[in-house]
Tab-separated table of C-alpha atoms in Angstrom:
chain	number	residue	atom	x	y	z
A	1	UNK	CA	-171.511	-137.026	-46.737
A	2	UNK	CA	-173.680	-139.798	-45.409
A	3	UNK	CA	-176.063	-138.960	-42.561
A	4	UNK	CA	-176.788	-141.686	-40.066
A	5	UNK	CA	-180.015	-141.836	-38.035
A	6	UNK	CA	-180.286	-143.673	-34.746
A	7	UNK	CA	-183.008	-146.270	-34.107
A	8	UNK	CA	-184.741	-143.969	-31.596
A	9	UNK	CA	-184.765	-141.195	-34.177
A	10	UNK	CA	-186.470	-143.460	-36.717
A	11	UNK	CA	-189.096	-144.478	-34.173
A	12	UNK	CA	-189.679	-140.852	-33.245
A	13	UNK	CA	-190.177	-139.832	-36.880
A	14	UNK	CA	-192.447	-142.831	-37.485
A	15	UNK	CA	-194.570	-141.901	-34.460
A	16	UNK	CA	-194.861	-138.283	-35.581
A	17	UNK	CA	-195.814	-139.440	-39.080
A	18	UNK	CA	-198.530	-141.761	-37.764
A	19	UNK	CA	-199.846	-139.050	-35.451
A	20	UNK	CA	-200.029	-136.599	-38.358
A	21	UNK	CA	-201.935	-139.103	-40.498
A	22	UNK	CA	-204.366	-139.744	-37.642
A	23	UNK	CA	-205.017	-136.029	-37.166
A	24	UNK	CA	-205.569	-135.515	-40.880
A	25	UNK	CA	-208.001	-138.438	-40.938
A	26	UNK	CA	-209.941	-137.046	-37.982
A	27	UNK	CA	-210.118	-133.597	-39.557
A	28	UNK	CA	-211.356	-135.095	-42.829
A	29	UNK	CA	-214.009	-137.102	-40.983
A	30	UNK	CA	-215.139	-134.005	-39.104
A	31	UNK	CA	-215.286	-132.076	-42.347
A	32	UNK	CA	-217.395	-134.814	-43.977
A	33	UNK	CA	-219.768	-134.909	-41.018
A	34	UNK	CA	-220.067	-131.125	-41.027
A	35	UNK	CA	-220.900	-131.130	-44.719
A	36	UNK	CA	-223.471	-133.876	-44.198
A	37	UNK	CA	-225.105	-131.899	-41.386
A	38	UNK	CA	-225.301	-128.793	-43.578
A	39	UNK	CA	-226.389	-130.515	-46.813
A	40	UNK	CA	-229.839	-129.231	-47.776
A	41	UNK	CA	-232.595	-129.862	-50.285
A	42	UNK	CA	-234.776	-127.837	-52.637
A	43	UNK	CA	-238.435	-128.761	-53.180
A	44	UNK	CA	-239.156	-129.062	-56.911
A	45	UNK	CA	-242.742	-130.405	-57.035
A	46	UNK	CA	-245.554	-131.465	-54.751
A	47	UNK	CA	-248.600	-133.709	-55.044
A	48	UNK	CA	-251.401	-133.710	-52.463
A	49	UNK	CA	-254.484	-135.919	-52.456
A	50	UNK	CA	-256.882	-138.050	-50.453
A	51	UNK	CA	-256.385	-141.650	-51.586
A	52	UNK	CA	-257.086	-145.284	-50.773
A	53	UNK	CA	-254.598	-146.629	-53.343
A	54	UNK	CA	-252.874	-149.472	-51.511
A	55	UNK	CA	-249.881	-149.234	-53.885
A	56	UNK	CA	-249.270	-145.746	-52.475
A	57	UNK	CA	-250.322	-146.064	-48.842
A	58	UNK	CA	-250.326	-149.798	-48.160
A	59	UNK	CA	-252.730	-151.596	-45.843
A	60	UNK	CA	-252.837	-152.040	-42.092
A	61	UNK	CA	-253.108	-155.422	-40.396
A	62	UNK	CA	-255.684	-156.013	-37.638
A	63	UNK	CA	-256.897	-159.080	-35.757
A	64	UNK	CA	-260.436	-160.157	-36.515
A	65	UNK	CA	-262.969	-161.625	-34.086
A	66	UNK	CA	-261.509	-165.118	-34.597
A	67	UNK	CA	-258.005	-163.980	-33.692
A	68	UNK	CA	-256.642	-164.115	-37.220
A	69	UNK	CA	-255.018	-161.291	-39.162
A	70	UNK	CA	-256.699	-159.402	-41.956
A	71	UNK	CA	-255.773	-156.361	-44.031
A	72	UNK	CA	-257.768	-153.176	-43.601
A	73	UNK	CA	-257.561	-150.683	-46.440
A	74	UNK	CA	-257.292	-147.157	-45.073
A	75	UNK	CA	-257.617	-143.743	-46.641
A	76	UNK	CA	-254.908	-141.149	-46.228
A	77	UNK	CA	-254.066	-137.532	-46.833
A	78	UNK	CA	-251.091	-138.194	-49.071
A	79	UNK	CA	-248.205	-135.789	-49.719
A	80	UNK	CA	-245.461	-136.429	-52.267
A	81	UNK	CA	-242.531	-134.040	-52.641
A	82	UNK	CA	-239.839	-134.159	-55.300
A	83	UNK	CA	-236.578	-133.058	-53.680
A	84	UNK	CA	-233.271	-132.038	-55.213
A	85	UNK	CA	-229.968	-132.262	-53.350
A	86	UNK	CA	-228.251	-128.876	-53.184
A	87	UNK	CA	-224.758	-130.203	-52.401
A	88	UNK	CA	-222.458	-133.070	-53.400
A	89	UNK	CA	-224.124	-136.509	-53.363
A	90	UNK	CA	-221.478	-137.849	-50.974
A	91	UNK	CA	-222.880	-135.571	-48.265
A	92	UNK	CA	-226.246	-137.374	-48.392
A	93	UNK	CA	-224.874	-140.893	-48.018
A	94	UNK	CA	-227.034	-141.949	-45.048
A	95	UNK	CA	-230.078	-139.754	-45.644
A	96	UNK	CA	-232.421	-142.615	-46.559
A	97	UNK	CA	-231.989	-143.865	-42.994
A	98	UNK	CA	-231.815	-140.531	-41.199
A	99	UNK	CA	-233.979	-137.970	-43.032
A	100	UNK	CA	-237.633	-137.639	-42.074
A	101	UNK	CA	-240.391	-135.292	-43.147
A	102	UNK	CA	-243.457	-134.003	-41.342
A	103	UNK	CA	-246.225	-131.493	-41.946
A	104	UNK	CA	-246.573	-128.455	-39.701
A	105	UNK	CA	-250.157	-127.274	-40.305
A	106	UNK	CA	-251.310	-123.667	-40.358
A	107	UNK	CA	-254.225	-122.887	-38.056
A	108	UNK	CA	-256.877	-123.490	-40.757
A	109	UNK	CA	-255.500	-126.942	-41.694
A	110	UNK	CA	-255.221	-127.872	-38.029
A	111	UNK	CA	-258.820	-126.760	-37.437
A	112	UNK	CA	-260.050	-128.632	-40.517
A	113	UNK	CA	-258.459	-131.813	-39.180
A	114	UNK	CA	-260.160	-131.353	-35.811
A	115	UNK	CA	-263.516	-130.552	-37.421
A	116	UNK	CA	-263.463	-133.490	-39.851
A	117	UNK	CA	-261.604	-136.159	-37.862
A	118	UNK	CA	-261.958	-135.066	-34.251
A	119	UNK	CA	-258.170	-134.805	-33.727
A	120	UNK	CA	-255.185	-132.952	-35.121
A	121	UNK	CA	-253.676	-135.767	-37.202
A	122	UNK	CA	-250.420	-133.802	-37.517
A	123	UNK	CA	-249.611	-134.032	-33.802
A	124	UNK	CA	-246.647	-136.331	-33.228
A	125	UNK	CA	-248.171	-138.121	-30.260
A	126	UNK	CA	-251.661	-138.781	-31.639
A	127	UNK	CA	-252.251	-142.485	-32.157
A	128	UNK	CA	-255.870	-142.499	-33.352
A	129	UNK	CA	-254.962	-142.747	-37.024
A	130	UNK	CA	-251.246	-142.991	-37.735
A	131	UNK	CA	-248.579	-141.545	-40.010
A	132	UNK	CA	-245.862	-142.837	-42.309
A	133	UNK	CA	-242.860	-141.305	-44.074
A	134	UNK	CA	-240.654	-142.821	-46.776
A	135	UNK	CA	-237.860	-141.711	-49.117
A	136	UNK	CA	-237.465	-142.992	-52.680
A	137	UNK	CA	-234.857	-142.377	-55.355
A	138	UNK	CA	-231.509	-140.571	-55.023
A	139	UNK	CA	-229.698	-143.781	-56.018
A	140	UNK	CA	-228.252	-142.594	-59.329
A	141	UNK	CA	-229.229	-138.937	-59.323
A	142	UNK	CA	-229.592	-135.932	-57.047
A	143	UNK	CA	-233.393	-136.082	-57.309
A	144	UNK	CA	-235.768	-138.208	-55.261
A	145	UNK	CA	-239.066	-138.143	-53.418
A	146	UNK	CA	-240.255	-138.009	-49.842
A	147	UNK	CA	-243.807	-139.239	-49.264
A	148	UNK	CA	-245.922	-138.550	-46.196
A	149	UNK	CA	-249.243	-140.163	-45.465
A	150	UNK	CA	-251.566	-139.155	-42.685
A	151	UNK	CA	-254.268	-141.769	-42.292
A	152	UNK	CA	-257.822	-140.417	-42.092
A	153	UNK	CA	-259.743	-143.624	-41.389
A	154	UNK	CA	-260.532	-147.096	-42.651
A	155	UNK	CA	-263.060	-148.113	-45.302
A	156	UNK	CA	-264.557	-150.922	-43.194
A	157	UNK	CA	-265.301	-151.224	-39.493
A	158	UNK	CA	-262.425	-152.601	-37.409
A	159	UNK	CA	-260.967	-152.464	-33.915
A	160	UNK	CA	-257.858	-150.472	-34.780
A	161	UNK	CA	-258.762	-147.377	-36.820
A	162	UNK	CA	-261.981	-145.303	-36.955
A	163	UNK	CA	-264.054	-145.349	-40.108
A	164	UNK	CA	-263.152	-142.628	-42.618
A	165	UNK	CA	-265.544	-139.695	-42.930
A	166	UNK	CA	-267.474	-139.198	-46.150
A	167	UNK	CA	-265.704	-137.991	-49.287
A	168	UNK	CA	-267.475	-134.652	-48.906
A	169	UNK	CA	-266.058	-134.198	-45.406
A	170	UNK	CA	-262.581	-135.280	-46.454
A	171	UNK	CA	-262.672	-132.763	-49.305
A	172	UNK	CA	-262.799	-130.012	-46.660
A	173	UNK	CA	-259.456	-131.304	-45.400
A	174	UNK	CA	-258.022	-131.591	-48.898
A	175	UNK	CA	-259.058	-128.021	-49.746
A	176	UNK	CA	-256.639	-126.588	-47.175
A	177	UNK	CA	-254.034	-129.378	-47.236
A	178	UNK	CA	-251.314	-127.076	-48.582
A	179	UNK	CA	-251.854	-124.483	-45.861
A	180	UNK	CA	-248.829	-125.878	-44.109
A	181	UNK	CA	-245.058	-126.200	-43.925
A	182	UNK	CA	-242.918	-129.216	-44.793
A	183	UNK	CA	-240.292	-129.798	-42.103
A	184	UNK	CA	-237.263	-131.946	-42.956
A	185	UNK	CA	-235.041	-133.389	-40.232
A	186	UNK	CA	-231.803	-135.353	-40.332
A	187	UNK	CA	-231.035	-137.548	-37.323
A	188	UNK	CA	-233.776	-135.629	-35.437
A	189	UNK	CA	-232.153	-132.257	-36.259
A	190	UNK	CA	-234.114	-129.819	-38.391
A	191	UNK	CA	-232.465	-129.040	-41.744
A	192	UNK	CA	-235.173	-127.088	-43.551
A	193	UNK	CA	-238.709	-125.721	-43.679
A	194	UNK	CA	-240.622	-125.209	-46.920
A	195	UNK	CA	-243.951	-123.509	-47.597
A	196	UNK	CA	-246.398	-125.867	-49.316
A	197	UNK	CA	-247.966	-122.894	-51.078
A	198	UNK	CA	-244.755	-121.565	-52.663
A	199	UNK	CA	-242.337	-124.554	-52.274
A	200	UNK	CA	-239.770	-121.994	-51.117
A	201	UNK	CA	-237.645	-122.449	-48.014
A	202	UNK	CA	-238.806	-120.466	-45.019
A	203	UNK	CA	-237.111	-119.500	-41.779
C-alpha cells in the first residue's frame, strides 16, 4: 500500500522539523552559556614582588615640558598567578576578553598601602597610581597566568604619577602583600575568591 501525503501535510511536517531544530539549537546554546558561566579555575602558584622590570610592567607615557611624549618607568606591586581550568576548555572560549582579576586586601595590607603610599591602591576608583590586569596562556593547554600590577610610583619626577617611596618603605607593603584575596570575575560577574596565603578557594 502506497501512502500519499498532501502538499500542506509536507509543509506542516517541514515547519515542525525546522521548529524542533531551532529549539534544540537554542537549548544547546543556553547549555553552553550556562557551562561557561559556571566554569571555574584553581590557583596553582603565585608570585608576588615589587619590581620596575619594564618587560613585566611596561612603561607609562607622559608629556614633558616641551609637549612631547616620554616614557616614565614605574614601580609596581606585581602579582602573578598560575591558573588551571577546572572544566572543559570549550567553556573558557572567551575568557581572555572577559575574565579579570583584582586584589581584595585584608585590613593590614590596606593599612600598609595607606601608610606607605597615602592611598589604598586596591580601591577601584583611585586614580593616583593605576592598575593593570592581563591573561596569558591557555592557548594549547588548560594552564595559564593572570598578572596584576598595582603601580606604587615612578622612578623620576613627572606630572602624572607620584615618585615611588624608598625601597625600605615599599618592603613594608611587600611584607603583607599576600594578606589578601584574589577575586576573579567573568563579564563583571564574580566566579571565585582565593586566599593568597593558602591558594584555596574561599566563600
